[in-house]
Short mmCIF file of N, CA and C in Angstrom, two decimals:
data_model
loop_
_atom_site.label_atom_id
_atom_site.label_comp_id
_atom_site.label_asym_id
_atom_site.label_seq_id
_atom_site.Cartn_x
_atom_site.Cartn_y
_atom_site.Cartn_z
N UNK E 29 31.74 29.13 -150.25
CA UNK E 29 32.70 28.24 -149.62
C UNK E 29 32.84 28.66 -148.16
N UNK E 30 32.52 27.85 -147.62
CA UNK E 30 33.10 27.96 -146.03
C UNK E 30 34.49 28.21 -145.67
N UNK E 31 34.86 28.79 -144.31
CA UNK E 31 36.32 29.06 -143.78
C UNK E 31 36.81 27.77 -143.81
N UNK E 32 36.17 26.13 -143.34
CA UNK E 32 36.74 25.46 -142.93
C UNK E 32 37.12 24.63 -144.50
N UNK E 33 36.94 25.47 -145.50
CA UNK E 33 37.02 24.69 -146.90
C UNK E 33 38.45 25.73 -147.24
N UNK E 34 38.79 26.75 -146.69
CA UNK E 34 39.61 27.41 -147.68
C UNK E 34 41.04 27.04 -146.54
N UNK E 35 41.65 27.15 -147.87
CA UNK E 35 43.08 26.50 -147.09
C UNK E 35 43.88 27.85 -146.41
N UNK E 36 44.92 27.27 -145.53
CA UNK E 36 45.18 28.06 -144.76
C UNK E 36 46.31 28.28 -145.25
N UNK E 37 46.75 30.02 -144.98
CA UNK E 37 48.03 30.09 -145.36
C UNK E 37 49.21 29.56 -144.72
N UNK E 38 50.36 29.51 -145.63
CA UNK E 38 51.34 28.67 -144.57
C UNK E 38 51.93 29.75 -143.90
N UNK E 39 52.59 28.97 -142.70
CA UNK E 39 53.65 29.53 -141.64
C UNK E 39 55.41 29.75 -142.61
N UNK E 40 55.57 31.28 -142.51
CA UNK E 40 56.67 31.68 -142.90
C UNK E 40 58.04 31.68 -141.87
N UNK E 41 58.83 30.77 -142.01
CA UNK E 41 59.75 31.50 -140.68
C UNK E 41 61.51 31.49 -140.96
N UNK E 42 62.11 31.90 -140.20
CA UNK E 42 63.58 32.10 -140.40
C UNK E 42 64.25 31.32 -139.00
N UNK E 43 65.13 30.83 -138.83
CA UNK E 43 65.52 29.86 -138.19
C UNK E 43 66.96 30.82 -137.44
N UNK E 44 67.41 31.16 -136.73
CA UNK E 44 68.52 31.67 -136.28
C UNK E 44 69.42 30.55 -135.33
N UNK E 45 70.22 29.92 -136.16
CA UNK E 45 70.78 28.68 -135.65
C UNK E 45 71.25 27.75 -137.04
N UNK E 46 71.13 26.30 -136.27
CA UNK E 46 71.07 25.23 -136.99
C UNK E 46 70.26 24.82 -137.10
N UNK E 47 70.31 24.49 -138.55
CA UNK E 47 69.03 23.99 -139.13
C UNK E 47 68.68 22.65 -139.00
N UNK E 48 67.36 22.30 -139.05
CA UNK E 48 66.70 21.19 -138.99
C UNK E 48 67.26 20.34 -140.27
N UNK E 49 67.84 19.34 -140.34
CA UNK E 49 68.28 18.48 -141.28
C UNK E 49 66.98 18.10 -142.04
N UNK E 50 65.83 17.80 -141.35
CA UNK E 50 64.10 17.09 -142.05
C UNK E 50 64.07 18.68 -143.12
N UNK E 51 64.43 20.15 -142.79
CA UNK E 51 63.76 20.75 -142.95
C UNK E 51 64.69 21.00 -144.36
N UNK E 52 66.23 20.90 -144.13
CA UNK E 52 66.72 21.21 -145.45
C UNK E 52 66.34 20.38 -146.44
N UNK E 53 66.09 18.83 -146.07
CA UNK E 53 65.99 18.03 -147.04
C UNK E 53 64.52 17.91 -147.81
N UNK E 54 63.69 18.68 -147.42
CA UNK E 54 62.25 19.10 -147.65
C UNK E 54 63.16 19.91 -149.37
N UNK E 55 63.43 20.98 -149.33
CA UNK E 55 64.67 21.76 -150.19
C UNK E 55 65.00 21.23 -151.46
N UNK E 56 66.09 20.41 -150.75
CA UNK E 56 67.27 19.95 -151.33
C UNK E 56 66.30 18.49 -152.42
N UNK E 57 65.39 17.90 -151.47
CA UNK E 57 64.61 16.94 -152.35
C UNK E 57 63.77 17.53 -153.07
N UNK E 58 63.34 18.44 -152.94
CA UNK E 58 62.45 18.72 -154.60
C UNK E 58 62.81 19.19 -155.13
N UNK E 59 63.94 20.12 -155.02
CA UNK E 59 64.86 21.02 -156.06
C UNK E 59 65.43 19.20 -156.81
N UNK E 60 65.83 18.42 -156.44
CA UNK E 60 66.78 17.03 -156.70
C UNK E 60 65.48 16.51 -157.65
N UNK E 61 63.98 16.30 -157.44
CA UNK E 61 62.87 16.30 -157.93
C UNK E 61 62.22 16.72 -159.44
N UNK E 62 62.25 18.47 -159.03
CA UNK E 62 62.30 19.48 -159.97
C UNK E 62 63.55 19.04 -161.07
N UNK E 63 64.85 19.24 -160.86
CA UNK E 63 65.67 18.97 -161.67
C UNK E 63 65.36 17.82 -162.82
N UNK E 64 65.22 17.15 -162.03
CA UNK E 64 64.68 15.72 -163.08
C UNK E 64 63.66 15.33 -164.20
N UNK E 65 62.94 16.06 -163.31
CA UNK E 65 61.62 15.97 -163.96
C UNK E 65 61.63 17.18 -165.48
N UNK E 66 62.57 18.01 -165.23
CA UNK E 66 62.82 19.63 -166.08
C UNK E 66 64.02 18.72 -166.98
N UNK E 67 65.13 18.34 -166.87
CA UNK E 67 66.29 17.75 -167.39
C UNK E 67 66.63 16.70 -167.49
N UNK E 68 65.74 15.93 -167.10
CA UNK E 68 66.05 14.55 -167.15
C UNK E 68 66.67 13.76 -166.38
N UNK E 69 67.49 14.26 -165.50
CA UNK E 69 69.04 13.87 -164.90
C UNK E 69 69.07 15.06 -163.48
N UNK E 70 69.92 14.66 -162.38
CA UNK E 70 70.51 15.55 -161.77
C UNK E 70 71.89 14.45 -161.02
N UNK E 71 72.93 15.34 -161.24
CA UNK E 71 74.05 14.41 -161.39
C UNK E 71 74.98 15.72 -159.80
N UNK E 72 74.01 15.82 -158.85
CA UNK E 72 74.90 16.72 -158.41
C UNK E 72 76.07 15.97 -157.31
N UNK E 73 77.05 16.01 -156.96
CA UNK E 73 78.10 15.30 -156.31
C UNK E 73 78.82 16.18 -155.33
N UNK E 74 79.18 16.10 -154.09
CA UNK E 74 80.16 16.85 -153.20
C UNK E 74 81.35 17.05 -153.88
N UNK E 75 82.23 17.62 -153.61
CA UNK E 75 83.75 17.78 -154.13
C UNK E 75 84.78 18.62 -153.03
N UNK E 76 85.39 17.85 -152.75
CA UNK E 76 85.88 18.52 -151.45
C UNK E 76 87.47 17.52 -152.04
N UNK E 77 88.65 18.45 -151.51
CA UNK E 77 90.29 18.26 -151.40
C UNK E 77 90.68 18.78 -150.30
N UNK E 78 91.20 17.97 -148.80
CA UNK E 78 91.94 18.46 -148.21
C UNK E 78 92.99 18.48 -147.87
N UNK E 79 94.13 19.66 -147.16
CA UNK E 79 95.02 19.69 -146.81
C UNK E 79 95.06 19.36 -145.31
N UNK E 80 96.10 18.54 -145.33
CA UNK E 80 96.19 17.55 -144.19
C UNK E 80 97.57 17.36 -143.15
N UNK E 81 97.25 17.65 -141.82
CA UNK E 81 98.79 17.95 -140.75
C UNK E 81 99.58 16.56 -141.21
N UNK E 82 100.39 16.50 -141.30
CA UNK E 82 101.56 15.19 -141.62
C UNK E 82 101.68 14.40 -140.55
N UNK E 83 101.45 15.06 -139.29
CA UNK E 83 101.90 14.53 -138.10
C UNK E 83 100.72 13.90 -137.98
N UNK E 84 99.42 14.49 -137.76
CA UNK E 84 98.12 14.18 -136.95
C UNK E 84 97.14 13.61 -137.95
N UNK E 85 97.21 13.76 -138.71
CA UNK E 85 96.17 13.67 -140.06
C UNK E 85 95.38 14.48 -140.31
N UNK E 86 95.21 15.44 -139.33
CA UNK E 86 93.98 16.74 -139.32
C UNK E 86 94.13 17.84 -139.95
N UNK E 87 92.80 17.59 -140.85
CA UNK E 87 92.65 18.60 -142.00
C UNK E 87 92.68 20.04 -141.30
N UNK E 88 93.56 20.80 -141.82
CA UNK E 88 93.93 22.20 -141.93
C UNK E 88 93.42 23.34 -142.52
N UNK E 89 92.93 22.65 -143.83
CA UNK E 89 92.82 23.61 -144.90
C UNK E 89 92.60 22.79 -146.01
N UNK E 90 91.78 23.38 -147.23
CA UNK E 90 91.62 22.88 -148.12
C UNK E 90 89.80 23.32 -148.93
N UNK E 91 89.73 22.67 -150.02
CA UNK E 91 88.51 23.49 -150.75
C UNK E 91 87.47 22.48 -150.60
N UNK E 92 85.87 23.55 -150.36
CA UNK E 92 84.78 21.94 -150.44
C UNK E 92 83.85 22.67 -151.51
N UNK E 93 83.28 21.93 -152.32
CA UNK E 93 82.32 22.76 -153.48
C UNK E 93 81.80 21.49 -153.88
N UNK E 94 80.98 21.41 -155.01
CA UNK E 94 80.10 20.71 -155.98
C UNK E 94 80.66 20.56 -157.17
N UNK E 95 79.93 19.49 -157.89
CA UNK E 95 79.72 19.16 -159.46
C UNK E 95 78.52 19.10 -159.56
N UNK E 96 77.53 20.03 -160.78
CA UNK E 96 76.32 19.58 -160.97
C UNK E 96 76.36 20.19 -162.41
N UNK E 97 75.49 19.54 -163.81
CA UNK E 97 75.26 20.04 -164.92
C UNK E 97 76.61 20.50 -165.31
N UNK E 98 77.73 19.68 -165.22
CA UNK E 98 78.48 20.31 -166.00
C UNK E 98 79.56 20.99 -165.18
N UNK E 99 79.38 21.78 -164.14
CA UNK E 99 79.92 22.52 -163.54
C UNK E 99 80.66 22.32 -162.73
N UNK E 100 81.57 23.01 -161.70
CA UNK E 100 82.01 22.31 -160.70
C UNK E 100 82.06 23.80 -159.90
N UNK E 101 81.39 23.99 -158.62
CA UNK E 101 81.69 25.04 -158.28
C UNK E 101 82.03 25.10 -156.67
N UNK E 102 83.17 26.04 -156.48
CA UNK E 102 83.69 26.42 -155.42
C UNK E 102 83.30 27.13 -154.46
N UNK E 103 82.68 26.07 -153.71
CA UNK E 103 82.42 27.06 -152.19
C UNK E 103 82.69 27.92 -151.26
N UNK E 104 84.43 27.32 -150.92
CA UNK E 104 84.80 27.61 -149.85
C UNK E 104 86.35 27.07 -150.17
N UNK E 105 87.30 27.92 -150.41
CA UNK E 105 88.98 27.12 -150.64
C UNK E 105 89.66 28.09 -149.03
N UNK E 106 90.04 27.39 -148.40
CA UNK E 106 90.82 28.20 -147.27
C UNK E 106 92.10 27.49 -146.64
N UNK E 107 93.14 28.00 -146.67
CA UNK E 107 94.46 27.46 -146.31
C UNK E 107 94.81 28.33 -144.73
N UNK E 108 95.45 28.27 -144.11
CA UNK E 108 95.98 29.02 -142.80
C UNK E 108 97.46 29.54 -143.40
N UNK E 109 97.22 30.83 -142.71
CA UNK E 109 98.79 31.71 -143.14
C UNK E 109 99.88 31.27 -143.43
N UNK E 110 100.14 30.15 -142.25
CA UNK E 110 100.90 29.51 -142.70
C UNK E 110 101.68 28.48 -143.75
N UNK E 111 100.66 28.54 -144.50
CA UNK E 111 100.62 27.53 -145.52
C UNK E 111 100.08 28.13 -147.14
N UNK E 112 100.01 29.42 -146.79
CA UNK E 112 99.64 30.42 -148.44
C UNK E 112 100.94 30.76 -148.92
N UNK E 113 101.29 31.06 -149.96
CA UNK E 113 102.25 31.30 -150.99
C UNK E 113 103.08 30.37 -151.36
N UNK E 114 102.72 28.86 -150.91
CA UNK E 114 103.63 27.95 -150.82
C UNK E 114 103.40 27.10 -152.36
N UNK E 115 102.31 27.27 -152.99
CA UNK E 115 102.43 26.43 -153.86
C UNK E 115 101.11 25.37 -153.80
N UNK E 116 100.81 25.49 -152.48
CA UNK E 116 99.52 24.42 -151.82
C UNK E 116 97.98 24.57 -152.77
N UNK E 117 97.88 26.27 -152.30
CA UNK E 117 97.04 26.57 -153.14
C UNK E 117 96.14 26.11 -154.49
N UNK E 118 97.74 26.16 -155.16
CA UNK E 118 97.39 25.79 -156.37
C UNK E 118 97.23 24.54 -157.24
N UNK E 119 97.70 23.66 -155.76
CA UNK E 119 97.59 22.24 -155.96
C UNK E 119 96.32 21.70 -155.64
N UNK E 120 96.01 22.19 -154.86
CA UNK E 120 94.81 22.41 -154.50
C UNK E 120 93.56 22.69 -154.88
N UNK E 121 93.73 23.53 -155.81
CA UNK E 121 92.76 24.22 -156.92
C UNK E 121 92.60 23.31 -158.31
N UNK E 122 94.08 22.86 -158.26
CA UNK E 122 94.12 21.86 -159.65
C UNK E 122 93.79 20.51 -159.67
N UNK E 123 93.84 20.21 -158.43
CA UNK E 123 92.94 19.10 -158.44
C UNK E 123 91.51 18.80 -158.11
N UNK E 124 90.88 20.06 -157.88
CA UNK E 124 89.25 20.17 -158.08
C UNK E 124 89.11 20.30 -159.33
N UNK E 125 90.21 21.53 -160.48
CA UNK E 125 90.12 21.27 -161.54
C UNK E 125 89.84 19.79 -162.51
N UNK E 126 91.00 19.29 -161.99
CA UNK E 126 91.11 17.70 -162.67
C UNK E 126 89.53 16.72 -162.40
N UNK E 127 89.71 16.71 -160.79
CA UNK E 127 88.51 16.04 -160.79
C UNK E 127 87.13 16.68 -161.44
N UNK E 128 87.33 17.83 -162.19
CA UNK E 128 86.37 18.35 -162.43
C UNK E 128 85.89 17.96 -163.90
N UNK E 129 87.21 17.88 -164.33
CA UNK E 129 86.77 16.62 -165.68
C UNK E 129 86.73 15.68 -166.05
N UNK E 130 87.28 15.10 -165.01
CA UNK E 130 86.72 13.23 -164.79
C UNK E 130 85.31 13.13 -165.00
N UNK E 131 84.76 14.48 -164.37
CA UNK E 131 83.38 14.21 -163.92
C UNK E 131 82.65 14.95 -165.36
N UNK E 132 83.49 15.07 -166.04
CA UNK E 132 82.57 15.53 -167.37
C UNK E 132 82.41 17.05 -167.33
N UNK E 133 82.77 18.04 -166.79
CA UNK E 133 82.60 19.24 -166.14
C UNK E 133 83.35 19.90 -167.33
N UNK E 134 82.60 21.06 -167.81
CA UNK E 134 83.91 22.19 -168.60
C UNK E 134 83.81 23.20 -168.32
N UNK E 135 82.90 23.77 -167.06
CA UNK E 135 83.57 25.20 -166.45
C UNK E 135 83.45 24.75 -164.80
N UNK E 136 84.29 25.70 -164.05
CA UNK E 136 84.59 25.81 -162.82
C UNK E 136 84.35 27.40 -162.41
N UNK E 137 83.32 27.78 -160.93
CA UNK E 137 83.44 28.88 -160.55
C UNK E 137 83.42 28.80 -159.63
N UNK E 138 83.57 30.36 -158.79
CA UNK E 138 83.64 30.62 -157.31
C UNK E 138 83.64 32.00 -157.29
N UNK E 139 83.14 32.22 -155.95
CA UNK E 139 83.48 33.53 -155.43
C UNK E 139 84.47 34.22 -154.61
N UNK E 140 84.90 35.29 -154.67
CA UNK E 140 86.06 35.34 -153.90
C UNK E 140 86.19 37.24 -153.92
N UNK E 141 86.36 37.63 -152.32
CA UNK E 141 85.92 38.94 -152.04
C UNK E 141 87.83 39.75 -152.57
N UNK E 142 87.77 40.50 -152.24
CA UNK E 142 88.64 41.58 -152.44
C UNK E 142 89.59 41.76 -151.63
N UNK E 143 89.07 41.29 -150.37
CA UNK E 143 90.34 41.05 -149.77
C UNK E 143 90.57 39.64 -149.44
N UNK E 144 89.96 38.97 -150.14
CA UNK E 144 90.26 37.79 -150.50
C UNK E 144 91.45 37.40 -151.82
N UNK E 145 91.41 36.64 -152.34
CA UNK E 145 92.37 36.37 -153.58
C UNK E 145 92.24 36.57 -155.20
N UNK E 146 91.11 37.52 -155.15
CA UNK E 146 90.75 37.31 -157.07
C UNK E 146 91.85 37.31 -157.69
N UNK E 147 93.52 37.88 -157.32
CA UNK E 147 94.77 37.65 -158.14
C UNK E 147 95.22 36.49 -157.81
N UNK E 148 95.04 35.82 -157.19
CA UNK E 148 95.61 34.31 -156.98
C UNK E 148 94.55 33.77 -157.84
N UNK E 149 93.32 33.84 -158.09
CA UNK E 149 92.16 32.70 -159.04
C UNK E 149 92.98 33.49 -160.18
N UNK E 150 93.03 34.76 -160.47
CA UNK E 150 93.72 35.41 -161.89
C UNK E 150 94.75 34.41 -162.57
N UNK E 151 95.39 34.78 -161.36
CA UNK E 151 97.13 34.12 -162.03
C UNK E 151 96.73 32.25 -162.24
N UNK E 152 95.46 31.84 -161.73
CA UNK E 152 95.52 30.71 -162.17
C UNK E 152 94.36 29.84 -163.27
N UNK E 153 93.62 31.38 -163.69
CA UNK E 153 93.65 31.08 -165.08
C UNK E 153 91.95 31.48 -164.88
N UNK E 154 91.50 31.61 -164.15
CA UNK E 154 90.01 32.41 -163.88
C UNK E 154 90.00 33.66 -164.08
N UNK E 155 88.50 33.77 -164.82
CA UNK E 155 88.26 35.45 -165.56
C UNK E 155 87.25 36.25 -164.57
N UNK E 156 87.20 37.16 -164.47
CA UNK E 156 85.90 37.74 -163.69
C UNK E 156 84.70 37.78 -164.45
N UNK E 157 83.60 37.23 -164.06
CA UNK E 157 81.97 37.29 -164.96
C UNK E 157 81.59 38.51 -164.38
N UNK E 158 81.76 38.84 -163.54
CA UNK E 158 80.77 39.76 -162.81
C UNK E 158 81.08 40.21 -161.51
N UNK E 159 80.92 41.31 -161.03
CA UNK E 159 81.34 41.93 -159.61
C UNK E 159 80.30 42.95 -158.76
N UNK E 160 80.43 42.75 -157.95
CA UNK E 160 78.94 43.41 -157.38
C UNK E 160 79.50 43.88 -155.77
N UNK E 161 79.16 45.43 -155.39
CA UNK E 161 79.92 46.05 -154.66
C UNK E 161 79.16 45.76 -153.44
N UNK E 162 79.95 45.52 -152.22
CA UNK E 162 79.30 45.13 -150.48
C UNK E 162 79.86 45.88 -150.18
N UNK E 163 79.30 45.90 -148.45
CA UNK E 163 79.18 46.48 -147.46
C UNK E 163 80.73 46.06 -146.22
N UNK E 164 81.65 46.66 -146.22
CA UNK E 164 81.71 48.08 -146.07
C UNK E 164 81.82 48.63 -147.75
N UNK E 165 81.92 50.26 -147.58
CA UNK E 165 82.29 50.56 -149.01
C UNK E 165 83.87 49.98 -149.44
N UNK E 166 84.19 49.66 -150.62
CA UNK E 166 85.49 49.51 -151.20
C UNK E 166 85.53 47.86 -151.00
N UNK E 167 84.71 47.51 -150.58
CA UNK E 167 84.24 46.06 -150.35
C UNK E 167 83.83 45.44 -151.59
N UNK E 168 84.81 44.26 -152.62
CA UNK E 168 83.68 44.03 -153.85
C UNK E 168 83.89 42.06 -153.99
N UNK E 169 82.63 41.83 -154.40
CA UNK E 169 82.57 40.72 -154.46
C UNK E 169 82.84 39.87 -155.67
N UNK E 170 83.95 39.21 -156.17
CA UNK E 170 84.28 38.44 -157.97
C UNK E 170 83.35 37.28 -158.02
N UNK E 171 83.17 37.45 -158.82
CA UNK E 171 82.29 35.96 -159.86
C UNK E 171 83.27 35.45 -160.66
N UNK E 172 83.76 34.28 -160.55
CA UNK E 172 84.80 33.99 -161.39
C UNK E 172 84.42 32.67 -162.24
N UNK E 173 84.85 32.69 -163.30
CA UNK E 173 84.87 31.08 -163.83
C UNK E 173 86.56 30.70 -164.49
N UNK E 174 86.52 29.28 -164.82
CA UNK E 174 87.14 29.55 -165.76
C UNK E 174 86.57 28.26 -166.88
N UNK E 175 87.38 28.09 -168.30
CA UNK E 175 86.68 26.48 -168.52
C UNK E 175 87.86 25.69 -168.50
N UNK E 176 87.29 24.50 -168.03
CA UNK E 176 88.11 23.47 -168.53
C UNK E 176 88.14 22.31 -169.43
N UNK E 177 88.05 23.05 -170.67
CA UNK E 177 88.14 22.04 -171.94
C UNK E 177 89.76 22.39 -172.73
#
């Protein structure tokens, strides 16, 4: 076989920035592809609740995550100081819950660091799966679920 017959290896690279939208959806479409073709189905959906200024309408705070297979999982829940211990939280949380079984969903997870809130997901009804220690030391990272059936 000749050089000009053998294929070439591909170009590996890392992007330091923002990403090319063509390049995530290269990704995101065959994983969406793959799924289907493996399960039959891929049912994945955004899920986002925000908290919102009264005055301005501008979102403040609030959680954005997914539904896929069942699941519903938590990306990112963030409130401003001003607005933690109030009760928001958990309204907040319960209605990703809820919408989480509209959507047919019977577990919910997320991550959440240590000096983050794993006793606030505790007290609201999430177990730890798993924990895995970061950088700095005393630094640990929760795996949480909980179900909702």
């Amino acid at each position: 076989m000749s050089n000009n017959d053998a294929k070439a290896a591909p170009d590996i690279t890392m992007p330091d920035g923002e990403l090319e939208p063509a390049d995530v959806a290269v990704i995101t479409d065959g994983l969406r592809a793959y799924y289907v073709n493996q399960a039959g189905f891929y049912d994945f959906r955004p899920l986002a609740v925000f908290v919102r200024d009264p005055q301005t309408g501008k979102a403040v705070g609030g959680l954005y995550g997914r539904s896929e297979f069942g699941l519903v999982y938590v990306a990112w829940l963030f409130l401003p100081e001003d607005l933690r211990r109030a009760g928001i939280g958990s309204r907040v949380l319960a209605m990703a819950e809820e919408e989480g079984r509209r959507r047919g969903c019977t577990r919910i997870a997320l991550t959440t660091l240590s000096i983050e809130a794993p006793g606030f997901y505790k007290k609201q009804g999430y177990e730890v799966a798993a924990t895995i220690d970061c950088d700095p030391p005393g630094l640990t990272r929760y795996y949480m679920v909980k179900r909702l059936v």
